[in-house]
Amino acid sequence: MLNKSIDKSWFQKWYPWLLTCLSGIALIASFWQAVERINMLKNPAMALGCNINPVVDCSGVLGNRLAALFGFPNAFIGIVMFSLLFMSGLALLVGVKPTKGFRNIVGILSKVAVLFSAWFFLVSLYTIGKVCIFCMFIWPASVALYWFGVQFWLEGQAKPWKWLERFANKFRIEPILTVYLLMVVLFLSRFRDFYFN
């Protein structure tokens, strides 16, 4: 089973790579999304190259007021958060020993990223009614970053969190896969008229 093959030493060895690669993917997607949003502001009549079909429609998403929740594109928030996570991954790769504060920062950033991603995932599906191709890279990366980030954070915590640590050690990947499956089901259910008719 997965949980038997993925032990603690595996996680400690590969977490810096996971953190760097996943945050790197999300950072590139956020940056590209910001560029498309700027292009859209410069030329509102221009069709964006990331418009694939009526469901995966960047123009429809980026033109919505919820894509700029605080008055500037949400992608800018992603650029900041994923840049910090990316730099944290690079720091671990070059051998920086993580302090409790370092673990807390990574944990907080990962949590904010996944909460914001979950909110915009639901907004995209049920309010805007379209999704952006860049978000389809950011959302899964955020989920994985969060659960791996929880495991990384737990390594620096004391006994009160041992129950969660036991759960995390037993289920390293399964919660991520479960959330991915739920996201796919929600996506296909929401857009079933387009994909199954």
JSON list of C-alpha atoms in Angstrom, two decimals:
[
{"chain": "A", "resi": 1, "resn": "MET", "atom": "CA", "xyz": [0.00, 0.00, 0.00]},
{"chain": "A", "resi": 2, "resn": "LEU", "atom": "CA", "xyz": [1.03, 3.63, -0.50]},
{"chain": "A", "resi": 3, "resn": "ASN", "atom": "CA", "xyz": [1.18, 4.45, 3.19]},
{"chain": "A", "resi": 4, "resn": "LYS", "atom": "CA", "xyz": [3.62, 1.62, 3.89]},
{"chain": "A", "resi": 5, "resn": "SER", "atom": "CA", "xyz": [5.99, 2.50, 1.07]},
{"chain": "A", "resi": 6, "resn": "ILE", "atom": "CA", "xyz": [6.10, 6.24, 1.80]},
{"chain": "A", "resi": 7, "resn": "ASP", "atom": "CA", "xyz": [7.88, 6.42, 5.14]},
{"chain": "A", "resi": 8, "resn": "LYS", "atom": "CA", "xyz": [9.31, 9.32, 7.11]},
{"chain": "A", "resi": 9, "resn": "SER", "atom": "CA", "xyz": [12.80, 9.14, 5.57]},
{"chain": "A", "resi": 10, "resn": "TRP", "atom": "CA", "xyz": [11.25, 9.33, 2.09]},
{"chain": "A", "resi": 11, "resn": "PHE", "atom": "CA", "xyz": [9.32, 12.42, 3.05]},
{"chain": "A", "resi": 12, "resn": "GLN", "atom": "CA", "xyz": [12.32, 14.16, 4.64]},
{"chain": "A", "resi": 13, "resn": "LYS", "atom": "CA", "xyz": [14.38, 13.45, 1.54]},
{"chain": "A", "resi": 14, "resn": "TRP", "atom": "CA", "xyz": [11.82, 14.53, -1.04]},
{"chain": "A", "resi": 15, "resn": "TYR", "atom": "CA", "xyz": [9.89, 17.34, 0.66]},
{"chain": "A", "resi": 16, "resn": "PRO", "atom": "CA", "xyz": [12.36, 20.07, -0.43]},
{"chain": "A", "resi": 17, "resn": "TRP", "atom": "CA", "xyz": [11.95, 18.91, -4.04]},
{"chain": "A", "resi": 18, "resn": "LEU", "atom": "CA", "xyz": [8.17, 18.69, -3.71]},
{"chain": "A", "resi": 19, "resn": "LEU", "atom": "CA", "xyz": [7.98, 22.15, -2.17]},
{"chain": "A", "resi": 20, "resn": "THR", "atom": "CA", "xyz": [10.21, 23.67, -4.85]},
{"chain": "A", "resi": 21, "resn": "CYS", "atom": "CA", "xyz": [8.57, 21.97, -7.84]},
{"chain": "A", "resi": 22, "resn": "LEU", "atom": "CA", "xyz": [4.94, 22.40, -6.76]},
{"chain": "A", "resi": 23, "resn": "SER", "atom": "CA", "xyz": [5.38, 26.03, -5.77]},
{"chain": "A", "resi": 24, "resn": "GLY", "atom": "CA", "xyz": [7.37, 26.61, -8.97]},
{"chain": "A", "resi": 25, "resn": "ILE", "atom": "CA", "xyz": [4.50, 25.27, -11.08]},
{"chain": "A", "resi": 26, "resn": "ALA", "atom": "CA", "xyz": [1.98, 27.42, -9.19]},
{"chain": "A", "resi": 27, "resn": "LEU", "atom": "CA", "xyz": [4.27, 30.46, -9.45]},
{"chain": "A", "resi": 28, "resn": "ILE", "atom": "CA", "xyz": [4.63, 30.12, -13.22]},
{"chain": "A", "resi": 29, "resn": "ALA", "atom": "CA", "xyz": [0.86, 29.69, -13.59]},
{"chain": "A", "resi": 30, "resn": "SER", "atom": "CA", "xyz": [0.19, 32.74, -11.38]},
{"chain": "A", "resi": 31, "resn": "PHE", "atom": "CA", "xyz": [2.70, 34.86, -13.29]},
{"chain": "A", "resi": 32, "resn": "TRP", "atom": "CA", "xyz": [1.30, 33.82, -16.65]},
{"chain": "A", "resi": 33, "resn": "GLN", "atom": "CA", "xyz": [-2.22, 34.51, -15.42]},
{"chain": "A", "resi": 34, "resn": "ALA", "atom": "CA", "xyz": [-1.14, 38.00, -14.31]},
{"chain": "A", "resi": 35, "resn": "VAL", "atom": "CA", "xyz": [0.36, 38.65, -17.75]},
{"chain": "A", "resi": 36, "resn": "GLU", "atom": "CA", "xyz": [-2.88, 37.59, -19.43]},
{"chain": "A", "resi": 37, "resn": "ARG", "atom": "CA", "xyz": [-4.87, 39.83, -17.09]},
{"chain": "A", "resi": 38, "resn": "ILE", "atom": "CA", "xyz": [-2.63, 42.81, -17.93]},
{"chain": "A", "resi": 39, "resn": "ASN", "atom": "CA", "xyz": [-3.00, 42.07, -21.66]},
{"chain": "A", "resi": 40, "resn": "MET", "atom": "CA", "xyz": [-6.76, 41.96, -21.16]},
{"chain": "A", "resi": 41, "resn": "LEU", "atom": "CA", "xyz": [-6.74, 45.35, -19.44]},
{"chain": "A", "resi": 42, "resn": "LYS", "atom": "CA", "xyz": [-4.65, 46.83, -22.25]},
{"chain": "A", "resi": 43, "resn": "ASN", "atom": "CA", "xyz": [-6.91, 45.47, -24.96]},
{"chain": "A", "resi": 44, "resn": "PRO", "atom": "CA", "xyz": [-10.33, 44.39, -23.63]},
{"chain": "A", "resi": 45, "resn": "ALA", "atom": "CA", "xyz": [-11.52, 43.34, -27.09]},
{"chain": "A", "resi": 46, "resn": "MET", "atom": "CA", "xyz": [-8.67, 40.88, -27.58]},
{"chain": "A", "resi": 47, "resn": "ALA", "atom": "CA", "xyz": [-9.47, 37.18, -27.17]},
{"chain": "A", "resi": 48, "resn": "LEU", "atom": "CA", "xyz": [-6.96, 35.59, -24.81]},
{"chain": "A", "resi": 49, "resn": "GLY", "atom": "CA", "xyz": [-4.92, 32.67, -26.09]},
{"chain": "A", "resi": 50, "resn": "CYS", "atom": "CA", "xyz": [-5.92, 30.65, -23.02]},
{"chain": "A", "resi": 51, "resn": "ASN", "atom": "CA", "xyz": [-9.61, 30.59, -24.01]},
{"chain": "A", "resi": 52, "resn": "ILE", "atom": "CA", "xyz": [-10.08, 26.93, -24.87]},
{"chain": "A", "resi": 53, "resn": "ASN", "atom": "CA", "xyz": [-13.84, 26.37, -24.78]},
{"chain": "A", "resi": 54, "resn": "PRO", "atom": "CA", "xyz": [-16.97, 27.78, -23.08]},
{"chain": "A", "resi": 55, "resn": "VAL", "atom": "CA", "xyz": [-15.94, 26.15, -19.78]},
{"chain": "A", "resi": 56, "resn": "VAL", "atom": "CA", "xyz": [-12.17, 26.76, -19.79]},
{"chain": "A", "resi": 57, "resn": "ASP", "atom": "CA", "xyz": [-12.45, 30.45, -20.57]},
{"chain": "A", "resi": 58, "resn": "CYS", "atom": "CA", "xyz": [-9.77, 32.76, -19.13]},
{"chain": "A", "resi": 59, "resn": "SER", "atom": "CA", "xyz": [-11.48, 35.91, -20.39]},
{"chain": "A", "resi": 60, "resn": "GLY", "atom": "CA", "xyz": [-14.69, 35.01, -18.60]},
{"chain": "A", "resi": 61, "resn": "VAL", "atom": "CA", "xyz": [-12.83, 34.34, -15.35]},
{"chain": "A", "resi": 62, "resn": "LEU", "atom": "CA", "xyz": [-10.28, 37.14, -15.39]},
{"chain": "A", "resi": 63, "resn": "GLY", "atom": "CA", "xyz": [-12.91, 39.67, -16.39]},
{"chain": "A", "resi": 64, "resn": "ASN", "atom": "CA", "xyz": [-15.00, 38.88, -13.34]},
{"chain": "A", "resi": 65, "resn": "ARG", "atom": "CA", "xyz": [-14.74, 41.20, -10.32]},
{"chain": "A", "resi": 66, "resn": "LEU", "atom": "CA", "xyz": [-14.01, 38.20, -8.05]},
{"chain": "A", "resi": 67, "resn": "ALA", "atom": "CA", "xyz": [-10.75, 37.63, -9.98]},
{"chain": "A", "resi": 68, "resn": "ALA", "atom": "CA", "xyz": [-9.57, 40.89, -8.42]},
{"chain": "A", "resi": 69, "resn": "LEU", "atom": "CA", "xyz": [-11.00, 40.49, -4.93]},
{"chain": "A", "resi": 70, "resn": "PHE", "atom": "CA", "xyz": [-8.90, 43.22, -3.31]},
{"chain": "A", "resi": 71, "resn": "GLY", "atom": "CA", "xyz": [-8.85, 45.58, -6.27]},
{"chain": "A", "resi": 72, "resn": "PHE", "atom": "CA", "xyz": [-5.86, 43.98, -7.99]},
{"chain": "A", "resi": 73, "resn": "PRO", "atom": "CA", "xyz": [-5.62, 40.62, -9.79]},
{"chain": "A", "resi": 74, "resn": "ASN", "atom": "CA", "xyz": [-5.72, 37.60, -7.48]},
{"chain": "A", "resi": 75, "resn": "ALA", "atom": "CA", "xyz": [-2.73, 36.32, -9.44]},
{"chain": "A", "resi": 76, "resn": "PHE", "atom": "CA", "xyz": [-0.56, 38.90, -7.67]},
{"chain": "A", "resi": 77, "resn": "ILE", "atom": "CA", "xyz": [-1.38, 37.22, -4.35]},
{"chain": "A", "resi": 78, "resn": "GLY", "atom": "CA", "xyz": [-0.36, 33.90, -5.86]},
{"chain": "A", "resi": 79, "resn": "ILE", "atom": "CA", "xyz": [2.90, 35.36, -7.14]},
{"chain": "A", "resi": 80, "resn": "VAL", "atom": "CA", "xyz": [3.83, 36.56, -3.65]},
{"chain": "A", "resi": 81, "resn": "MET", "atom": "CA", "xyz": [2.81, 33.39, -1.79]},
{"chain": "A", "resi": 82, "resn": "PHE", "atom": "CA", "xyz": [4.27, 30.92, -4.26]},
{"chain": "A", "resi": 83, "resn": "SER", "atom": "CA", "xyz": [7.49, 32.94, -4.58]},
{"chain": "A", "resi": 84, "resn": "LEU", "atom": "CA", "xyz": [7.98, 32.68, -0.81]},
{"chain": "A", "resi": 85, "resn": "LEU", "atom": "CA", "xyz": [7.24, 28.95, -0.86]},
{"chain": "A", "resi": 86, "resn": "PHE", "atom": "CA", "xyz": [9.55, 28.49, -3.84]},
{"chain": "A", "resi": 87, "resn": "MET", "atom": "CA", "xyz": [12.37, 30.28, -2.02]},
{"chain": "A", "resi": 88, "resn": "SER", "atom": "CA", "xyz": [11.69, 28.14, 1.05]},
{"chain": "A", "resi": 89, "resn": "GLY", "atom": "CA", "xyz": [12.07, 25.02, -1.08]},
{"chain": "A", "resi": 90, "resn": "LEU", "atom": "CA", "xyz": [15.33, 26.30, -2.55]},
{"chain": "A", "resi": 91, "resn": "ALA", "atom": "CA", "xyz": [16.59, 27.08, 0.95]},
{"chain": "A", "resi": 92, "resn": "LEU", "atom": "CA", "xyz": [15.90, 23.50, 2.05]},
{"chain": "A", "resi": 93, "resn": "LEU", "atom": "CA", "xyz": [17.54, 22.14, -1.10]},
{"chain": "A", "resi": 94, "resn": "VAL", "atom": "CA", "xyz": [20.79, 24.00, -0.39]},
{"chain": "A", "resi": 95, "resn": "GLY", "atom": "CA", "xyz": [20.87, 22.61, 3.13]},
{"chain": "A", "resi": 96, "resn": "VAL", "atom": "CA", "xyz": [19.28, 25.24, 5.37]},
{"chain": "A", "resi": 97, "resn": "LYS", "atom": "CA", "xyz": [18.18, 23.59, 8.61]},
{"chain": "A", "resi": 98, "resn": "PRO", "atom": "CA", "xyz": [14.55, 24.52, 9.22]},
{"chain": "A", "resi": 99, "resn": "THR", "atom": "CA", "xyz": [13.76, 26.20, 12.53]},
{"chain": "A", "resi": 100, "resn": "LYS", "atom": "CA", "xyz": [10.35, 26.08, 14.17]},
{"chain": "A", "resi": 101, "resn": "GLY", "atom": "CA", "xyz": [9.69, 29.60, 12.83]},
{"chain": "A", "resi": 102, "resn": "PHE", "atom": "CA", "xyz": [10.62, 28.51, 9.31]},
{"chain": "A", "resi": 103, "resn": "ARG", "atom": "CA", "xyz": [8.22, 25.57, 9.56]},
{"chain": "A", "resi": 104, "resn": "ASN", "atom": "CA", "xyz": [5.49, 27.88, 10.85]},
{"chain": "A", "resi": 105, "resn": "ILE", "atom": "CA", "xyz": [5.93, 30.29, 7.94]},
{"chain": "A", "resi": 106, "resn": "VAL", "atom": "CA", "xyz": [5.79, 27.48, 5.38]},
{"chain": "A", "resi": 107, "resn": "GLY", "atom": "CA", "xyz": [2.72, 26.08, 7.14]},
{"chain": "A", "resi": 108, "resn": "ILE", "atom": "CA", "xyz": [0.92, 29.44, 7.19]},
{"chain": "A", "resi": 109, "resn": "LEU", "atom": "CA", "xyz": [1.71, 30.19, 3.54]},
{"chain": "A", "resi": 110, "resn": "SER", "atom": "CA", "xyz": [0.54, 26.72, 2.49]},
{"chain": "A", "resi": 111, "resn": "LYS", "atom": "CA", "xyz": [-2.67, 27.11, 4.46]},
{"chain": "A", "resi": 112, "resn": "VAL", "atom": "CA", "xyz": [-3.46, 30.55, 3.03]},
{"chain": "A", "resi": 113, "resn": "ALA", "atom": "CA", "xyz": [-2.74, 29.26, -0.48]},
{"chain": "A", "resi": 114, "resn": "VAL", "atom": "CA", "xyz": [-5.06, 26.27, -0.17]},
{"chain": "A", "resi": 115, "resn": "LEU", "atom": "CA", "xyz": [-7.87, 28.26, 1.47]},
{"chain": "A", "resi": 116, "resn": "PHE", "atom": "CA", "xyz": [-7.71, 30.93, -1.22]},
{"chain": "A", "resi": 117, "resn": "SER", "atom": "CA", "xyz": [-7.53, 28.26, -3.93]},
{"chain": "A", "resi": 118, "resn": "ALA", "atom": "CA", "xyz": [-10.49, 26.36, -2.46]},
{"chain": "A", "resi": 119, "resn": "TRP", "atom": "CA", "xyz": [-12.54, 29.58, -2.33]},
{"chain": "A", "resi": 120, "resn": "PHE", "atom": "CA", "xyz": [-11.74, 30.49, -5.93]},
{"chain": "A", "resi": 121, "resn": "PHE", "atom": "CA", "xyz": [-12.32, 26.92, -7.11]},
{"chain": "A", "resi": 122, "resn": "LEU", "atom": "CA", "xyz": [-15.87, 27.05, -5.72]},
{"chain": "A", "resi": 123, "resn": "VAL", "atom": "CA", "xyz": [-16.41, 30.59, -6.98]},
{"chain": "A", "resi": 124, "resn": "SER", "atom": "CA", "xyz": [-15.24, 29.61, -10.46]},
{"chain": "A", "resi": 125, "resn": "LEU", "atom": "CA", "xyz": [-17.57, 26.62, -10.58]},
{"chain": "A", "resi": 126, "resn": "TYR", "atom": "CA", "xyz": [-20.69, 28.00, -8.94]},
{"chain": "A", "resi": 127, "resn": "THR", "atom": "CA", "xyz": [-20.59, 31.78, -9.31]},
{"chain": "A", "resi": 128, "resn": "ILE", "atom": "CA", "xyz": [-18.56, 32.59, -12.44]},
{"chain": "A", "resi": 129, "resn": "GLY", "atom": "CA", "xyz": [-19.47, 29.34, -14.17]},
{"chain": "A", "resi": 130, "resn": "LYS", "atom": "CA", "xyz": [-16.11, 29.08, -15.95]},
{"chain": "A", "resi": 131, "resn": "VAL", "atom": "CA", "xyz": [-12.55, 28.12, -15.05]},
{"chain": "A", "resi": 132, "resn": "CYS", "atom": "CA", "xyz": [-9.17, 29.49, -16.02]},
{"chain": "A", "resi": 133, "resn": "ILE", "atom": "CA", "xyz": [-6.54, 27.09, -17.35]},
{"chain": "A", "resi": 134, "resn": "PHE", "atom": "CA", "xyz": [-3.91, 28.59, -15.03]},
{"chain": "A", "resi": 135, "resn": "CYS", "atom": "CA", "xyz": [-6.07, 27.92, -11.99]},
{"chain": "A", "resi": 136, "resn": "MET", "atom": "CA", "xyz": [-6.21, 24.28, -13.05]},
{"chain": "A", "resi": 137, "resn": "PHE", "atom": "CA", "xyz": [-2.48, 24.11, -12.29]},
{"chain": "A", "resi": 138, "resn": "ILE", "atom": "CA", "xyz": [-2.62, 26.28, -9.16]},
{"chain": "A", "resi": 139, "resn": "TRP", "atom": "CA", "xyz": [-5.46, 24.44, -7.42]},
{"chain": "A", "resi": 140, "resn": "PRO", "atom": "CA", "xyz": [-3.89, 20.94, -7.39]},
{"chain": "A", "resi": 141, "resn": "ALA", "atom": "CA", "xyz": [-0.48, 22.36, -6.50]},
{"chain": "A", "resi": 142, "resn": "SER", "atom": "CA", "xyz": [-2.01, 24.23, -3.55]},
{"chain": "A", "resi": 143, "resn": "VAL", "atom": "CA", "xyz": [-3.68, 21.08, -2.23]},
{"chain": "A", "resi": 144, "resn": "ALA", "atom": "CA", "xyz": [-0.44, 19.10, -2.34]},
{"chain": "A", "resi": 145, "resn": "LEU", "atom": "CA", "xyz": [1.58, 21.99, -0.90]},
{"chain": "A", "resi": 146, "resn": "TYR", "atom": "CA", "xyz": [-0.84, 22.22, 2.02]},
{"chain": "A", "resi": 147, "resn": "TRP", "atom": "CA", "xyz": [-0.87, 18.55, 3.01]},
{"chain": "A", "resi": 148, "resn": "PHE", "atom": "CA", "xyz": [2.88, 18.14, 2.57]},
{"chain": "A", "resi": 149, "resn": "GLY", "atom": "CA", "xyz": [3.29, 21.45, 4.42]},
{"chain": "A", "resi": 150, "resn": "VAL", "atom": "CA", "xyz": [1.25, 20.09, 7.34]},
{"chain": "A", "resi": 151, "resn": "GLN", "atom": "CA", "xyz": [3.57, 17.10, 7.51]},
{"chain": "A", "resi": 152, "resn": "PHE", "atom": "CA", "xyz": [6.65, 19.34, 7.38]},
{"chain": "A", "resi": 153, "resn": "TRP", "atom": "CA", "xyz": [5.19, 21.58, 10.11]},
{"chain": "A", "resi": 154, "resn": "LEU", "atom": "CA", "xyz": [4.38, 18.59, 12.34]},
{"chain": "A", "resi": 155, "resn": "GLU", "atom": "CA", "xyz": [8.01, 17.48, 12.37]},
{"chain": "A", "resi": 156, "resn": "GLY", "atom": "CA", "xyz": [8.84, 20.54, 14.48]},
{"chain": "A", "resi": 157, "resn": "GLN", "atom": "CA", "xyz": [5.92, 20.29, 16.92]},
{"chain": "A", "resi": 158, "resn": "ALA", "atom": "CA", "xyz": [5.55, 18.86, 20.40]},
{"chain": "A", "resi": 159, "resn": "LYS", "atom": "CA", "xyz": [3.41, 16.03, 21.74]},
{"chain": "A", "resi": 160, "resn": "PRO", "atom": "CA", "xyz": [-0.10, 17.56, 21.56]},
{"chain": "A", "resi": 161, "resn": "TRP", "atom": "CA", "xyz": [-0.05, 17.03, 17.79]},
{"chain": "A", "resi": 162, "resn": "LYS", "atom": "CA", "xyz": [1.11, 13.40, 17.90]},
{"chain": "A", "resi": 163, "resn": "TRP", "atom": "CA", "xyz": [-2.33, 12.11, 16.86]},
{"chain": "A", "resi": 164, "resn": "LEU", "atom": "CA", "xyz": [-2.18, 14.21, 13.69]},
{"chain": "A", "resi": 165, "resn": "GLU", "atom": "CA", "xyz": [1.41, 13.16, 13.08]},
{"chain": "A", "resi": 166, "resn": "ARG", "atom": "CA", "xyz": [0.40, 9.49, 13.29]},
{"chain": "A", "resi": 167, "resn": "PHE", "atom": "CA", "xyz": [-2.37, 10.12, 10.77]},
{"chain": "A", "resi": 168, "resn": "ALA", "atom": "CA", "xyz": [0.00, 12.02, 8.45]},
{"chain": "A", "resi": 169, "resn": "ASN", "atom": "CA", "xyz": [2.65, 9.30, 8.69]},
{"chain": "A", "resi": 170, "resn": "LYS", "atom": "CA", "xyz": [0.07, 6.68, 7.79]},
{"chain": "A", "resi": 171, "resn": "PHE", "atom": "CA", "xyz": [-1.56, 8.64, 4.98]},
{"chain": "A", "resi": 172, "resn": "ARG", "atom": "CA", "xyz": [1.14, 10.64, 3.19]},
{"chain": "A", "resi": 173, "resn": "ILE", "atom": "CA", "xyz": [-0.60, 10.94, -0.18]},
{"chain": "A", "resi": 174, "resn": "GLU", "atom": "CA", "xyz": [-4.13, 9.57, 0.19]},
{"chain": "A", "resi": 175, "resn": "PRO", "atom": "CA", "xyz": [-5.74, 12.84, 1.43]},
{"chain": "A", "resi": 176, "resn": "ILE", "atom": "CA", "xyz": [-4.31, 14.66, -1.60]},
{"chain": "A", "resi": 177, "resn": "LEU", "atom": "CA", "xyz": [-5.66, 12.05, -4.00]},
{"chain": "A", "resi": 178, "resn": "THR", "atom": "CA", "xyz": [-9.04, 12.15, -2.25]},
{"chain": "A", "resi": 179, "resn": "VAL", "atom": "CA", "xyz": [-9.28, 15.93, -2.68]},
{"chain": "A", "resi": 180, "resn": "TYR", "atom": "CA", "xyz": [-8.22, 15.63, -6.34]},
{"chain": "A", "resi": 181, "resn": "LEU", "atom": "CA", "xyz": [-10.98, 13.08, -6.93]},
{"chain": "A", "resi": 182, "resn": "LEU", "atom": "CA", "xyz": [-13.52, 15.34, -5.23]},
{"chain": "A", "resi": 183, "resn": "MET", "atom": "CA", "xyz": [-12.41, 18.30, -7.38]},
{"chain": "A", "resi": 184, "resn": "VAL", "atom": "CA", "xyz": [-12.79, 16.26, -10.57]},
{"chain": "A", "resi": 185, "resn": "VAL", "atom": "CA", "xyz": [-16.24, 15.04, -9.51]},
{"chain": "A", "resi": 186, "resn": "LEU", "atom": "CA", "xyz": [-17.39, 18.58, -8.67]},
{"chain": "A", "resi": 187, "resn": "PHE", "atom": "CA", "xyz": [-15.98, 19.92, -11.93]},
{"chain": "A", "resi": 188, "resn": "LEU", "atom": "CA", "xyz": [-17.60, 17.26, -14.11]},
{"chain": "A", "resi": 189, "resn": "SER", "atom": "CA", "xyz": [-20.86, 17.48, -12.21]},
{"chain": "A", "resi": 190, "resn": "ARG", "atom": "CA", "xyz": [-21.00, 21.27, -12.57]},
{"chain": "A", "resi": 191, "resn": "PHE", "atom": "CA", "xyz": [-20.23, 21.19, -16.30]},
{"chain": "A", "resi": 192, "resn": "ARG", "atom": "CA", "xyz": [-21.92, 17.90, -17.15]},
{"chain": "A", "resi": 193, "resn": "ASP", "atom": "CA", "xyz": [-24.15, 19.57, -19.75]},
{"chain": "A", "resi": 194, "resn": "PHE", "atom": "CA", "xyz": [-21.06, 20.60, -21.73]},
{"chain": "A", "resi": 195, "resn": "TYR", "atom": "CA", "xyz": [-18.96, 17.45, -21.31]},
{"chain": "A", "resi": 196, "resn": "PHE", "atom": "CA", "xyz": [-21.64, 14.75, -21.45]},
{"chain": "A", "resi": 197, "resn": "ASN", "atom": "CA", "xyz": [-24.14, 16.06, -24.02]}
]
